[in-house]
Structures are given as C-alpha cells and as structure tokens.
Amino acid sequence: MQTVIRTKNLSKNYGKTAVLKNIDLMIERGEFTAIMGPSGSGKSTLMNVLSTIDTLSGGDVWLGEQSLLALGKKELRQFRQANMGFIFQDYNLLDTLTVKENILLPLSLRKMKTADMEQRLAPIVDALHIGDILAKYPSEISGGQKQRTASARAIITNPTIVFADEPTGALDSRSATQLLEQLVLLNETFRTTILMVTHDIYAASYCRRVIFLRDGAVVSELYAGDQSQKAFYDRILDTQSLLGGGKAR
C-alpha cells in the first residue's frame, strides 16, 4: 500500500489551548476514511491542518514523501492545488458559471487543452450521473446535484487525496444517500483517497475506516472489513455512544 498522509506527534494549539495532541496517523492510497468525534474534539481542526488550510504547532505531516513543514506559503498553495481536492458542505460553486464550467475551472486555471479537459471530464460525468445538468447554472439545480458537481470538481484534477468536510450536512436523506453512494463509486472506480469529517453515523457507515477523536487525541479506530453497512453502522453507533456527539439516523 502507498501511504498518502502520515503524521508524527501532530499538535495544534490556539493560545494556551491544546486542540490536537500528539496525533500519529496514516492514510493509505484508496482508503475512504471518516473522522468522527464529539463537538470540540478537534476533527475539523485536524482536517484543516492535514489539508494545509491551517498550520500545525508541533510534529510533522507528510503527503507522500513531502514534508509540509518544508514548504513556504506559496509552495504550500501550489502543492495544495496540485495534490488536494475539496468538497465543502456549502458547495462553493460560482453562480455565474455553468455546472460544466464549475467542474472544469481548476483545469482551466491550469490552461489545460480543451480536448484533454473533455477527456478527463467524461468518465466523471458518467460516474456521477450529471450529464443532463452540465449546461445548467447552480441556481437551477438541487442541493444534491450541487454536491455532485462539487465532487466532480474535487476529483477532476486527479488529486492525491480528497478532503470532504460534512458533505452531507446540507442535504436531505435521499440526496445524502445518493451522494454517499457516488463517493463510494468514485473511491472504488478511480481509487480516489477520501478523508471525510462527519458527525453523521449513517454517512460514516459508507466508509471503510472510521477514526474517532476525543479531546484532541485519537481514541479508537474501526475497520469495516467484510461487514455489511448495517453491521458497520451498529459498531460505529456503539463506539460513538461511548464517546458522545454522534448523530444517528
């Protein structure tokens, strides 16, 4: 297995408050992993540090063989654009661009040839079933379609890893299920490595691994293995009940 992310003694402080405490973590290529924990456990902070949106206070983070500590601000920005994809709860789509233009925007900024962009777009459109909305604008599509558009944009650059921050948080149950099924499809079809922060046990049950945080430290991990989604859901529910802060469906 190829290690995508590795941390050693990762810590993050805000003033005198320790938010993350000496976290050792490894994410392998092709994993679909959830980070869960009670409110204030540090899960969003961990994602922000791993994705270079925020800085660490101690320890180190490697993406592949690259230590993020060795990069300056400009280098970090370039590294993030080249290696990371993002799916946010609020979509972050540009209202003045069509769905297709939103998806292709990262490639357009890299001045990729149109033919190459179209070639890269086609299998993603098929996987996410969004061919019928490509010419529409964000104001003309549903929340579920917006999140699928955001997912397509996140993987169009062939990133090393996709960070998903509460991607189902603004969706109804049906749209959330559809999105999760499509994230699984992207993970399995393209071997996309996905790291998702969620408080939703149902969403986490679609992952193959769940990492639990409490008070800024990793306190437990679960692997789905050969279990059914329902059986994995029940295990996550039991573990999260002990920690507090889980949302069940």
Short mmCIF file of the C-alpha atoms (twelve columns), coordinates in Angstrom:
data_MODEL
# 
_entry.id   MODEL 
# 
loop_
_atom_site.group_PDB 
_atom_site.id 
_atom_site.type_symbol 
_atom_site.label_atom_id 
_atom_site.label_alt_id 
_atom_site.label_comp_id 
_atom_site.label_asym_id 
_atom_site.label_seq_id 
_atom_site.Cartn_x 
_atom_site.Cartn_y 
_atom_site.Cartn_z 
_atom_site.pdbx_PDB_model_num 
ATOM 1   C CA . MET A 1   0.000   0.000  0.000   1 
ATOM 2   C CA . GLN A 2   1.125   3.553  -0.733  1 
ATOM 3   C CA . THR A 3   0.937   5.957  2.212   1 
ATOM 4   C CA . VAL A 4   -0.793  9.196  1.223   1 
ATOM 5   C CA . ILE A 5   -0.733  11.021 4.573   1 
ATOM 6   C CA . ARG A 6   1.442   10.370 7.599   1 
ATOM 7   C CA . THR A 7   1.607   12.415 10.778  1 
ATOM 8   C CA . LYS A 8   4.039   12.195 13.685  1 
ATOM 9   C CA . ASN A 9   3.277   13.811 17.057  1 
ATOM 10  C CA . LEU A 10  0.952   16.267 15.315  1 
ATOM 11  C CA . SER A 11  -0.242  19.001 17.654  1 
ATOM 12  C CA . LYS A 12  -2.203  22.208 17.273  1 
ATOM 13  C CA . ASN A 13  -2.619  24.915 19.883  1 
ATOM 14  C CA . TYR A 14  -4.750  28.050 19.905  1 
ATOM 15  C CA . GLY A 15  -3.075  30.199 22.524  1 
ATOM 16  C CA . LYS A 16  -2.766  28.015 25.617  1 
ATOM 17  C CA . THR A 17  -5.496  25.622 24.460  1 
ATOM 18  C CA . ALA A 18  -4.273  22.321 23.005  1 
ATOM 19  C CA . VAL A 19  -6.752  21.328 20.279  1 
ATOM 20  C CA . LEU A 20  -4.758  18.427 18.787  1 
ATOM 21  C CA . LYS A 21  -2.420  16.350 20.940  1 
ATOM 22  C CA . ASN A 22  0.436   14.254 19.516  1 
ATOM 23  C CA . ILE A 23  -1.535  12.534 16.763  1 
ATOM 24  C CA . ASP A 24  0.138   9.714  14.830  1 
ATOM 25  C CA . LEU A 25  -1.889  8.831  11.759  1 
ATOM 26  C CA . MET A 26  -1.509  7.062  8.421   1 
ATOM 27  C CA . ILE A 27  -3.887  7.237  5.446   1 
ATOM 28  C CA . GLU A 28  -3.214  4.775  2.618   1 
ATOM 29  C CA . ARG A 29  -3.971  5.252  -1.043  1 
ATOM 30  C CA . GLY A 30  -7.525  4.286  -1.953  1 
ATOM 31  C CA . GLU A 31  -8.899  4.478  1.590   1 
ATOM 32  C CA . PHE A 32  -12.300 6.010  2.295   1 
ATOM 33  C CA . THR A 33  -11.940 7.189  5.883   1 
ATOM 34  C CA . ALA A 34  -14.199 9.133  8.231   1 
ATOM 35  C CA . ILE A 35  -13.083 11.259 11.166  1 
ATOM 36  C CA . MET A 36  -15.682 11.429 13.930  1 
ATOM 37  C CA . GLY A 37  -15.884 12.768 17.461  1 
ATOM 38  C CA . PRO A 38  -17.923 14.946 19.804  1 
ATOM 39  C CA . SER A 39  -18.184 18.669 19.236  1 
ATOM 40  C CA . GLY A 40  -14.863 20.248 20.140  1 
ATOM 41  C CA . SER A 41  -12.917 17.013 19.701  1 
ATOM 42  C CA . GLY A 42  -10.661 18.589 17.049  1 
ATOM 43  C CA . LYS A 43  -11.886 16.770 13.948  1 
ATOM 44  C CA . SER A 44  -12.316 19.879 11.770  1 
ATOM 45  C CA . THR A 45  -9.016  21.280 13.021  1 
ATOM 46  C CA . LEU A 46  -7.301  18.018 12.088  1 
ATOM 47  C CA . MET A 47  -8.699  18.176 8.571   1 
ATOM 48  C CA . ASN A 48  -7.660  21.829 8.215   1 
ATOM 49  C CA . VAL A 49  -4.103  21.036 9.310   1 
ATOM 50  C CA . LEU A 50  -3.801  17.958 7.075   1 
ATOM 51  C CA . SER A 51  -5.102  19.925 4.095   1 
ATOM 52  C CA . THR A 52  -2.670  22.839 4.766   1 
ATOM 53  C CA . ILE A 53  -5.534  25.271 5.335   1 
ATOM 54  C CA . ASP A 54  -4.225  25.711 8.879   1 
ATOM 55  C CA . THR A 55  -0.715  25.370 10.294  1 
ATOM 56  C CA . LEU A 56  0.457   22.859 12.876  1 
ATOM 57  C CA . SER A 57  2.043   23.806 16.191  1 
ATOM 58  C CA . GLY A 58  4.217   20.735 16.603  1 
ATOM 59  C CA . GLY A 59  5.164   17.444 14.982  1 
ATOM 60  C CA . ASP A 60  5.119   16.917 11.225  1 
ATOM 61  C CA . VAL A 61  2.829   15.967 8.333   1 
ATOM 62  C CA . TRP A 62  3.920   14.198 5.176   1 
ATOM 63  C CA . LEU A 63  1.877   13.950 1.995   1 
ATOM 64  C CA . GLY A 64  3.581   11.095 0.224   1 
ATOM 65  C CA . GLU A 65  7.278   11.812 0.692   1 
ATOM 66  C CA . GLN A 66  6.814   15.568 1.028   1 
ATOM 67  C CA . SER A 67  7.042   17.100 4.495   1 
ATOM 68  C CA . LEU A 68  4.619   20.013 4.644   1 
ATOM 69  C CA . LEU A 69  6.907   21.752 7.127   1 
ATOM 70  C CA . ALA A 70  9.483   22.169 4.367   1 
ATOM 71  C CA . LEU A 71  7.164   24.285 2.211   1 
ATOM 72  C CA . GLY A 72  6.679   28.048 2.315   1 
ATOM 73  C CA . LYS A 73  3.277   29.739 1.907   1 
ATOM 74  C CA . LYS A 74  3.485   29.984 -1.887  1 
ATOM 75  C CA . GLU A 75  4.787   26.440 -2.188  1 
ATOM 76  C CA . LEU A 76  2.014   25.184 0.092   1 
ATOM 77  C CA . ARG A 77  -0.622  26.848 -2.052  1 
ATOM 78  C CA . GLN A 78  0.812   25.318 -5.212  1 
ATOM 79  C CA . PHE A 79  1.182   21.944 -3.530  1 
ATOM 80  C CA . ARG A 80  -2.430  22.078 -2.320  1 
ATOM 81  C CA . GLN A 81  -3.725  22.940 -5.799  1 
ATOM 82  C CA . ALA A 82  -1.737  20.100 -7.366  1 
ATOM 83  C CA . ASN A 83  -2.456  17.361 -4.824  1 
ATOM 84  C CA . MET A 84  -5.721  18.030 -2.990  1 
ATOM 85  C CA . GLY A 85  -9.405  18.172 -3.802  1 
ATOM 86  C CA . PHE A 86  -12.091 19.629 -1.531  1 
ATOM 87  C CA . ILE A 87  -15.809 19.010 -1.011  1 
ATOM 88  C CA . PHE A 88  -17.455 21.508 1.330   1 
ATOM 89  C CA . GLN A 89  -20.871 21.484 2.969   1 
ATOM 90  C CA . ASP A 90  -21.822 24.755 1.242   1 
ATOM 91  C CA . TYR A 91  -20.664 23.576 -2.232  1 
ATOM 92  C CA . ASN A 92  -18.568 26.696 -3.053  1 
ATOM 93  C CA . LEU A 93  -19.827 26.832 -6.652  1 
ATOM 94  C CA . LEU A 94  -19.650 30.012 -8.731  1 
ATOM 95  C CA . ASP A 95  -23.160 31.158 -9.633  1 
ATOM 96  C CA . THR A 96  -22.037 32.801 -12.890 1 
ATOM 97  C CA . LEU A 97  -20.597 29.545 -14.280 1 
ATOM 98  C CA . THR A 98  -22.469 26.515 -15.580 1 
ATOM 99  C CA . VAL A 99  -22.085 23.135 -13.919 1 
ATOM 100 C CA . LYS A 100 -19.597 22.106 -16.574 1 
ATOM 101 C CA . GLU A 101 -17.620 25.331 -16.230 1 
ATOM 102 C CA . ASN A 102 -17.532 24.936 -12.434 1 
ATOM 103 C CA . ILE A 103 -16.194 21.403 -12.735 1 
ATOM 104 C CA . LEU A 104 -13.559 22.347 -15.297 1 
ATOM 105 C CA . LEU A 105 -12.473 25.544 -13.536 1 
ATOM 106 C CA . PRO A 106 -9.390  24.014 -11.826 1 
ATOM 107 C CA . LEU A 107 -8.202  22.672 -15.186 1 
ATOM 108 C CA . SER A 108 -8.972  25.948 -16.958 1 
ATOM 109 C CA . LEU A 109 -6.811  27.793 -14.437 1 
ATOM 110 C CA . ARG A 110 -4.002  25.415 -15.367 1 
ATOM 111 C CA . LYS A 111 -4.601  26.258 -19.043 1 
ATOM 112 C CA . MET A 112 -5.208  22.627 -19.980 1 
ATOM 113 C CA . LYS A 113 -6.220  21.979 -23.582 1 
ATOM 114 C CA . THR A 114 -9.962  21.711 -24.181 1 
ATOM 115 C CA . ALA A 115 -9.708  18.230 -25.672 1 
ATOM 116 C CA . ASP A 116 -7.777  16.996 -22.639 1 
ATOM 117 C CA . MET A 117 -10.323 18.541 -20.273 1 
ATOM 118 C CA . GLU A 118 -13.207 16.884 -22.106 1 
ATOM 119 C CA . GLN A 119 -11.432 13.535 -21.987 1 
ATOM 120 C CA . ARG A 120 -10.927 13.807 -18.248 1 
ATOM 121 C CA . LEU A 121 -14.496 15.020 -17.667 1 
ATOM 122 C CA . ALA A 122 -16.347 12.224 -19.476 1 
ATOM 123 C CA . PRO A 123 -15.849 9.300  -17.058 1 
ATOM 124 C CA . ILE A 124 -16.578 11.500 -14.030 1 
ATOM 125 C CA . VAL A 125 -19.827 12.740 -15.542 1 
ATOM 126 C CA . ASP A 126 -20.856 9.146  -16.224 1 
ATOM 127 C CA . ALA A 127 -19.962 8.018  -12.698 1 
ATOM 128 C CA . LEU A 128 -21.895 10.846 -11.031 1 
ATOM 129 C CA . HIS A 129 -24.836 10.857 -13.484 1 
ATOM 130 C CA . ILE A 130 -24.704 14.599 -14.104 1 
ATOM 131 C CA . GLY A 131 -24.667 14.692 -17.894 1 
ATOM 132 C CA . ASP A 132 -28.152 16.226 -18.031 1 
ATOM 133 C CA . ILE A 133 -27.229 19.250 -15.872 1 
ATOM 134 C CA . LEU A 134 -23.891 20.290 -17.377 1 
ATOM 135 C CA . ALA A 135 -25.393 23.322 -19.140 1 
ATOM 136 C CA . LYS A 136 -27.363 24.486 -16.101 1 
ATOM 137 C CA . TYR A 137 -26.327 27.052 -13.505 1 
ATOM 138 C CA . PRO A 138 -26.114 26.353 -9.748  1 
ATOM 139 C CA . SER A 139 -29.351 28.262 -9.145  1 
ATOM 140 C CA . GLU A 140 -31.143 25.808 -11.451 1 
ATOM 141 C CA . ILE A 141 -30.148 22.559 -9.736  1 
ATOM 142 C CA . SER A 142 -30.906 20.821 -6.440  1 
ATOM 143 C CA . GLY A 143 -28.682 20.615 -3.390  1 
ATOM 144 C CA . GLY A 144 -27.792 17.021 -4.195  1 
ATOM 145 C CA . GLN A 145 -26.843 17.984 -7.750  1 
ATOM 146 C CA . LYS A 146 -24.748 20.873 -6.430  1 
ATOM 147 C CA . GLN A 147 -22.840 18.499 -4.157  1 
ATOM 148 C CA . ARG A 148 -22.263 16.052 -7.012  1 
ATOM 149 C CA . THR A 149 -20.951 18.973 -9.064  1 
ATOM 150 C CA . ALA A 150 -18.615 19.884 -6.222  1 
ATOM 151 C CA . SER A 151 -17.483 16.254 -6.021  1 
ATOM 152 C CA . ALA A 152 -16.722 16.209 -9.744  1 
ATOM 153 C CA . ARG A 153 -14.727 19.414 -9.418  1 
ATOM 154 C CA . ALA A 154 -12.798 17.933 -6.499  1 
ATOM 155 C CA . ILE A 155 -11.574 14.906 -8.445  1 
ATOM 156 C CA . ILE A 156 -11.166 16.415 -11.939 1 
ATOM 157 C CA . THR A 157 -7.535  17.260 -11.160 1 
ATOM 158 C CA . ASN A 158 -6.738  13.645 -10.207 1 
ATOM 159 C CA . PRO A 159 -5.758  14.719 -6.677  1 
ATOM 160 C CA . THR A 160 -3.730  12.564 -4.326  1 
ATOM 161 C CA . ILE A 161 -6.485  12.957 -1.717  1 
ATOM 162 C CA . VAL A 162 -9.967  14.488 -1.461  1 
ATOM 163 C CA . PHE A 163 -10.999 16.178 1.799   1 
ATOM 164 C CA . ALA A 164 -14.758 16.193 2.429   1 
ATOM 165 C CA . ASP A 165 -15.990 18.462 5.226   1 
ATOM 166 C CA . GLU A 166 -19.503 17.401 6.341   1 
ATOM 167 C CA . PRO A 167 -20.517 16.870 2.671   1 
ATOM 168 C CA . THR A 168 -23.998 15.594 3.570   1 
ATOM 169 C CA . GLY A 169 -24.700 18.270 6.187   1 
ATOM 170 C CA . ALA A 170 -26.945 20.423 3.991   1 
ATOM 171 C CA . LEU A 171 -28.676 17.542 2.167   1 
ATOM 172 C CA . ASP A 172 -31.941 15.702 2.798   1 
ATOM 173 C CA . SER A 173 -31.751 11.964 3.485   1 
ATOM 174 C CA . ARG A 174 -32.328 10.895 -0.112  1 
ATOM 175 C CA . SER A 175 -29.749 13.300 -1.557  1 
ATOM 176 C CA . ALA A 176 -27.262 12.363 1.185   1 
ATOM 177 C CA . THR A 177 -27.618 8.668  0.375   1 
ATOM 178 C CA . GLN A 178 -27.132 9.322  -3.339  1 
ATOM 179 C CA . LEU A 179 -24.012 11.382 -2.681  1 
ATOM 180 C CA . LEU A 180 -22.515 8.777  -0.352  1 
ATOM 181 C CA . GLU A 181 -23.159 6.024  -2.882  1 
ATOM 182 C CA . GLN A 182 -21.422 8.092  -5.537  1 
ATOM 183 C CA . LEU A 183 -18.461 8.827  -3.267  1 
ATOM 184 C CA . VAL A 184 -18.110 5.076  -2.771  1 
ATOM 185 C CA . LEU A 185 -18.260 4.662  -6.543  1 
ATOM 186 C CA . LEU A 186 -15.558 7.304  -7.068  1 
ATOM 187 C CA . ASN A 187 -13.444 5.660  -4.392  1 
ATOM 188 C CA . GLU A 188 -13.770 2.218  -5.952  1 
ATOM 189 C CA . THR A 189 -13.668 3.215  -9.634  1 
ATOM 190 C CA . PHE A 190 -10.863 5.776  -9.557  1 
ATOM 191 C CA . ARG A 191 -9.154  4.638  -6.313  1 
ATOM 192 C CA . THR A 192 -9.758  8.147  -5.020  1 
ATOM 193 C CA . THR A 193 -8.482  8.546  -1.463  1 
ATOM 194 C CA . ILE A 194 -11.181 10.315 0.559   1 
ATOM 195 C CA . LEU A 195 -10.915 11.691 4.092   1 
ATOM 196 C CA . MET A 196 -14.290 12.849 5.397   1 
ATOM 197 C CA . VAL A 197 -15.138 14.725 8.580   1 
ATOM 198 C CA . THR A 198 -18.663 13.936 9.692   1 
ATOM 199 C CA . HIS A 199 -20.825 13.807 12.806  1 
ATOM 200 C CA . ASP A 200 -23.346 11.608 10.959  1 
ATOM 201 C CA . ILE A 201 -23.057 7.898  11.803  1 
ATOM 202 C CA . TYR A 202 -25.028 6.973  8.686   1 
ATOM 203 C CA . ALA A 203 -22.533 8.838  6.487   1 
ATOM 204 C CA . ALA A 204 -19.586 7.244  8.290   1 
ATOM 205 C CA . SER A 205 -21.020 3.767  7.711   1 
ATOM 206 C CA . TYR A 206 -20.291 4.154  3.985   1 
ATOM 207 C CA . CYS A 207 -16.566 4.453  4.744   1 
ATOM 208 C CA . ARG A 208 -14.167 1.551  5.145   1 
ATOM 209 C CA . ARG A 209 -12.476 3.029  8.213   1 
ATOM 210 C CA . VAL A 210 -13.555 5.392  10.990  1 
ATOM 211 C CA . ILE A 211 -11.142 7.305  13.225  1 
ATOM 212 C CA . PHE A 212 -12.575 8.636  16.495  1 
ATOM 213 C CA . LEU A 213 -11.215 11.733 18.219  1 
ATOM 214 C CA . ARG A 214 -11.877 12.937 21.734  1 
ATOM 215 C CA . ASP A 215 -10.227 15.923 23.407  1 
ATOM 216 C CA . GLY A 216 -7.806  16.297 20.510  1 
ATOM 217 C CA . ALA A 217 -6.487  12.735 20.512  1 
ATOM 218 C CA . VAL A 218 -7.237  9.551  18.550  1 
ATOM 219 C CA . VAL A 219 -9.054  7.229  20.955  1 
ATOM 220 C CA . SER A 220 -10.344 4.470  18.682  1 
ATOM 221 C CA . GLU A 221 -10.474 3.184  15.100  1 
ATOM 222 C CA . LEU A 222 -12.871 0.845  13.334  1 
ATOM 223 C CA . TYR A 223 -12.459 -1.003 10.025  1 
ATOM 224 C CA . ALA A 224 -15.450 -2.236 8.035   1 
ATOM 225 C CA . GLY A 225 -13.693 -5.326 6.703   1 
ATOM 226 C CA . ASP A 226 -16.251 -7.733 5.252   1 
ATOM 227 C CA . GLN A 227 -19.105 -6.381 7.357   1 
ATOM 228 C CA . SER A 228 -22.325 -5.131 5.822   1 
ATOM 229 C CA . GLN A 229 -23.034 -1.436 6.002   1 
ATOM 230 C CA . LYS A 230 -25.741 -2.098 8.611   1 
ATOM 231 C CA . ALA A 231 -23.358 -4.085 10.816  1 
ATOM 232 C CA . PHE A 232 -20.682 -1.402 10.495  1 
ATOM 233 C CA . TYR A 233 -23.288 1.271  11.294  1 
ATOM 234 C CA . ASP A 234 -24.150 -0.566 14.512  1 
ATOM 235 C CA . ARG A 235 -20.469 -0.785 15.536  1 
ATOM 236 C CA . ILE A 236 -19.961 2.921  14.846  1 
ATOM 237 C CA . LEU A 237 -23.117 3.729  16.808  1 
ATOM 238 C CA . ASP A 238 -21.921 1.713  19.812  1 
ATOM 239 C CA . THR A 239 -18.487 3.369  19.772  1 
ATOM 240 C CA . GLN A 240 -19.831 6.860  19.243  1 
ATOM 241 C CA . SER A 241 -22.370 6.391  22.025  1 
ATOM 242 C CA . LEU A 242 -19.486 5.841  24.416  1 
ATOM 243 C CA . LEU A 243 -17.744 8.999  23.177  1 
ATOM 244 C CA . GLY A 244 -20.815 11.186 22.764  1 
ATOM 245 C CA . GLY A 245 -21.617 13.614 19.937  1 
ATOM 246 C CA . GLY A 246 -22.839 11.224 17.254  1 
ATOM 247 C CA . LYS A 247 -25.856 11.797 15.065  1 
ATOM 248 C CA . ALA A 248 -27.771 8.659  14.107  1 
ATOM 249 C CA . ARG A 249 -30.459 8.141  11.503  1 
# 
